[in-house]
């Protein structure tokens, strides 16, 4: 796949096949998009929304993680777009109090308690069988070998990654082509959005995720092993 058109068609084919398979059973009610409010997962949400609604199988469903330390701009964008697009959105929150919590001191513990555990709980509550993500191979070395379909346990579900072969330019070109909205932080220079303690403006010399905390980036593989996407 060398052109954006090829990548769009491939992603659509992957997700259309998934929907067709689901319609032979319980339908897409137990399929959700892991929507962060970021540019990539918004593309995944949009493509899935178009496919599901075209089949008359809506509404589109999603899970978003609210760690309690997200940018307010991301939260406002999430809530506004969910309302505009009619997304059945489950907001997963951690069970731990952030009062005095050592945010980002131990990135593995922090992400496990504020992201991984709430995600697993949300998957159980919604009985989700397929979780669709917006992750891409080129954004982090630990994602280079990821597959488009990954079997997960605890709880049992399939992780579906339809945008793996896209790049950052593809994402923004898709946004422009379909006039997709995006969080205002991107207009301020951010290229990758995470929690506030672990996200800053990129230095201009590094890659797309150069604004992410280095100690957090170093444990991404471990987080994936724990159940994060």
Coordinates of C-alpha atoms in Angstrom, one line a residue:
X1 CA 0.0 0.0 0.0
X2 CA 1.7 3.2 -1.2
X3 CA -1.1 5.7 -1.6
X4 CA -3.6 7.1 0.9
X5 CA -6.4 5.8 -1.4
X6 CA -4.9 2.3 -1.1
X7 CA -4.8 2.6 2.7
X8 CA -8.3 3.9 3.0
X9 CA -9.6 1.0 0.8
X10 CA -7.7 -1.5 2.9
X11 CA -9.0 -0.1 6.2
X12 CA -12.5 0.0 4.9
X13 CA -12.3 -3.6 3.6
X14 CA -11.0 -4.8 6.9
X15 CA -13.7 -3.1 8.9
X16 CA -16.5 -4.0 6.4
X17 CA -15.5 -7.6 6.7
X18 CA -15.6 -7.4 10.4
X19 CA -19.1 -5.8 10.3
X20 CA -20.4 -8.4 7.8
X21 CA -19.1 -11.2 10.1
X22 CA -20.8 -9.6 13.1
X23 CA -24.2 -9.3 11.3
X24 CA -24.3 -13.1 11.0
X25 CA -24.4 -13.1 14.8
X26 CA -25.2 -10.5 17.4
X27 CA -24.3 -7.5 15.2
X28 CA -21.9 -4.8 16.1
X29 CA -23.3 -3.9 19.5
X30 CA -20.4 -5.5 21.3
X31 CA -17.8 -3.8 19.1
X32 CA -16.3 -0.5 20.2
X33 CA -13.7 2.0 19.1
X34 CA -10.9 2.9 21.6
X35 CA -11.4 6.6 21.1
X36 CA -8.8 8.9 22.8
X37 CA -10.0 12.2 21.2
X38 CA -6.8 12.3 19.2
X39 CA -6.4 12.6 15.5
X40 CA -5.7 8.9 14.7
X41 CA -8.6 7.3 16.7
X42 CA -10.9 10.0 15.4
X43 CA -10.2 8.7 11.9
X44 CA -10.8 5.1 13.0
X45 CA -14.1 6.2 14.7
X46 CA -15.2 8.1 11.5
X47 CA -14.5 5.1 9.2
X48 CA -16.3 2.7 11.5
X49 CA -19.2 5.1 11.9
X50 CA -19.6 5.4 8.1
X51 CA -19.6 1.7 7.6
X52 CA -21.9 0.9 10.5
X53 CA -24.4 3.6 9.6
X54 CA -24.4 2.6 5.9
X55 CA -25.4 -0.9 7.0
X56 CA -28.2 0.6 9.2
X57 CA -26.5 -1.0 12.2
X58 CA -25.8 2.0 14.3
X59 CA -25.2 3.7 16.6
X60 CA -21.4 3.5 16.6
X61 CA -20.0 2.7 20.1
X62 CA -16.8 3.7 21.7
X63 CA -14.8 3.6 24.9
X64 CA -12.7 6.5 26.1
X65 CA -10.3 6.6 29.0
X66 CA -10.6 9.6 31.3
X67 CA -7.6 9.3 33.7
X68 CA -8.5 12.5 35.6
X69 CA -5.4 14.3 34.2
X70 CA -6.4 14.8 30.6
X71 CA -6.2 18.1 28.8
X72 CA -9.6 19.9 29.3
X73 CA -9.4 20.8 25.6
X74 CA -9.4 17.0 24.7
X75 CA -12.3 16.4 27.1
X76 CA -14.4 19.3 25.6
X77 CA -13.6 18.1 22.0
X78 CA -14.6 14.5 23.0
X79 CA -17.9 15.5 24.5
X80 CA -18.8 17.8 21.6
X81 CA -18.0 15.4 18.9
X82 CA -19.7 12.5 20.6
X83 CA -22.9 14.5 20.8
X84 CA -22.6 15.7 17.2
X85 CA -21.9 12.2 15.8
X86 CA -24.3 10.4 18.1
X87 CA -21.6 8.1 19.6
X88 CA -22.7 5.7 22.3
X89 CA -19.7 6.6 24.4
X90 CA -18.6 4.9 27.6
X91 CA -16.2 7.0 29.6
X92 CA -13.9 4.7 31.7
X93 CA -12.5 6.3 34.8
X94 CA -10.0 4.8 37.4
X95 CA -11.2 3.7 40.8
X96 CA -8.2 5.4 42.6
X97 CA -8.4 8.9 43.9
X98 CA -6.0 11.4 42.4
X99 CA -5.8 13.4 45.6
X100 CA -2.1 13.0 46.4
X101 CA -1.5 10.4 43.7
X102 CA 2.1 10.5 42.4
X103 CA 1.2 11.2 38.8
X104 CA 3.9 10.0 36.3
X105 CA 6.4 9.2 39.1
X106 CA 6.2 5.5 38.1
X107 CA 4.9 5.5 34.6
X108 CA 4.2 1.8 34.6
X109 CA 2.2 1.9 37.8
X110 CA 0.5 5.1 36.8
X111 CA -0.7 3.9 33.4
X112 CA -1.7 0.5 34.8
X113 CA -3.9 2.0 37.4
X114 CA -5.3 5.0 35.5
X115 CA -5.5 3.4 32.0
X116 CA -5.2 -0.4 31.8
X117 CA -7.4 -1.3 34.7
X118 CA -10.2 1.1 33.8
X119 CA -10.0 -0.2 30.2
X120 CA -10.3 -3.8 31.3
X121 CA -13.3 -3.0 33.5
X122 CA -15.0 -1.2 30.6
X123 CA -14.5 -4.1 28.3
X124 CA -16.0 -6.4 30.9
X125 CA -19.0 -4.2 31.6
X126 CA -19.8 -3.7 27.9
X127 CA -19.0 -7.3 27.1
X128 CA -16.9 -6.0 24.2
X129 CA -15.7 -8.6 21.7
X130 CA -13.8 -6.3 19.4
X131 CA -11.9 -3.1 20.3
X132 CA -10.9 -1.0 17.3
X133 CA -7.9 1.3 17.7
X134 CA -6.1 4.1 15.8
X135 CA -2.6 2.9 16.5
X136 CA 0.0 3.1 13.7
X137 CA 3.3 1.1 13.3
X138 CA 5.4 4.1 12.5
X139 CA 4.6 6.2 15.6
X140 CA 6.6 4.0 18.0
X141 CA 9.2 1.3 17.6
X142 CA 7.3 -1.0 19.9
X143 CA 4.3 -0.9 17.5
X144 CA 6.3 -1.8 14.4
X145 CA 5.5 -5.5 14.7
X146 CA 1.8 -5.1 15.7
X147 CA -0.8 -7.0 13.7
X148 CA -4.2 -5.9 12.4
X149 CA -6.0 -8.4 14.5
X150 CA -4.7 -9.4 18.0
X151 CA -6.2 -11.9 20.4
X152 CA -6.4 -10.5 23.9
X153 CA -7.3 -12.1 27.2
X154 CA -8.3 -10.7 30.6
X155 CA -10.9 -10.1 29.4
X156 CA -11.2 -12.1 26.1
X157 CA -11.5 -9.8 23.1
X158 CA -9.9 -9.1 19.7
X159 CA -7.9 -5.9 19.2
X160 CA -8.4 -4.6 15.7
X161 CA -5.9 -2.1 14.3
X162 CA -7.1 -0.8 10.9
X163 CA -4.7 2.1 10.6
X164 CA -1.4 0.3 11.2
X165 CA 0.2 1.2 7.8
X166 CA -0.9 4.8 7.8
X167 CA 1.5 7.6 8.7
X168 CA 1.0 11.1 10.2
X169 CA 0.6 12.8 6.8
X170 CA -2.0 10.2 5.8
X171 CA -4.0 11.0 8.9
X172 CA -4.0 14.7 8.4
X173 CA -4.7 14.3 4.6
X174 CA -7.8 12.2 5.6
X175 CA -8.9 14.8 8.0
X176 CA -8.7 17.5 5.3
X177 CA -10.4 15.3 2.7
X178 CA -13.4 14.6 4.9
X179 CA -13.3 17.9 6.9
X180 CA -13.0 16.0 10.2
X181 CA -12.9 18.1 13.4
X182 CA -9.8 17.9 15.7
X183 CA -8.8 19.1 19.1
X184 CA -7.6 22.6 19.1
X185 CA -4.3 21.6 20.8
X186 CA -3.0 20.4 17.4
X187 CA -3.3 23.9 16.1
X188 CA -1.1 25.0 19.0
X189 CA 1.7 22.7 17.8
X190 CA 1.0 19.4 19.6
X191 CA 1.5 16.3 17.5
X192 CA 0.6 13.6 19.9
X193 CA -1.8 14.0 22.9
X194 CA -1.6 12.1 26.1
X195 CA -2.2 13.0 29.8
X196 CA -1.1 16.5 30.8
X197 CA 1.9 15.3 33.1
X198 CA 3.4 13.3 30.2
X199 CA 2.7 15.6 27.3
X200 CA 4.4 18.8 26.1
X201 CA 5.0 20.6 22.9
X202 CA 7.5 18.8 20.7
X203 CA 11.0 20.3 20.5
X204 CA 10.8 20.6 16.7
X205 CA 13.8 18.3 16.2
X206 CA 12.3 14.9 17.2
X207 CA 9.5 12.8 15.8
X208 CA 5.8 12.8 16.2
X209 CA 5.9 11.6 19.8
X210 CA 8.8 13.7 20.9
X211 CA 6.5 15.6 23.2
X212 CA 5.7 12.5 25.2
X213 CA 7.6 11.8 28.4
X214 CA 10.6 9.6 27.7
X215 CA 10.1 7.3 30.7
X216 CA 6.5 6.7 29.6
X217 CA 7.6 5.9 26.1
X218 CA 10.1 3.4 27.4
X219 CA 7.5 1.2 29.0
X220 CA 5.0 1.1 26.1
X221 CA 5.8 -2.5 25.3
X222 CA 5.2 -3.5 28.9
X223 CA 1.9 -1.6 28.9
X224 CA 0.8 -3.4 25.8
X225 CA 1.6 -6.7 27.6
X226 CA -0.6 -5.6 30.5
X227 CA -3.6 -5.0 28.2
X228 CA -3.2 -1.5 26.8
X229 CA -3.7 -0.9 23.1

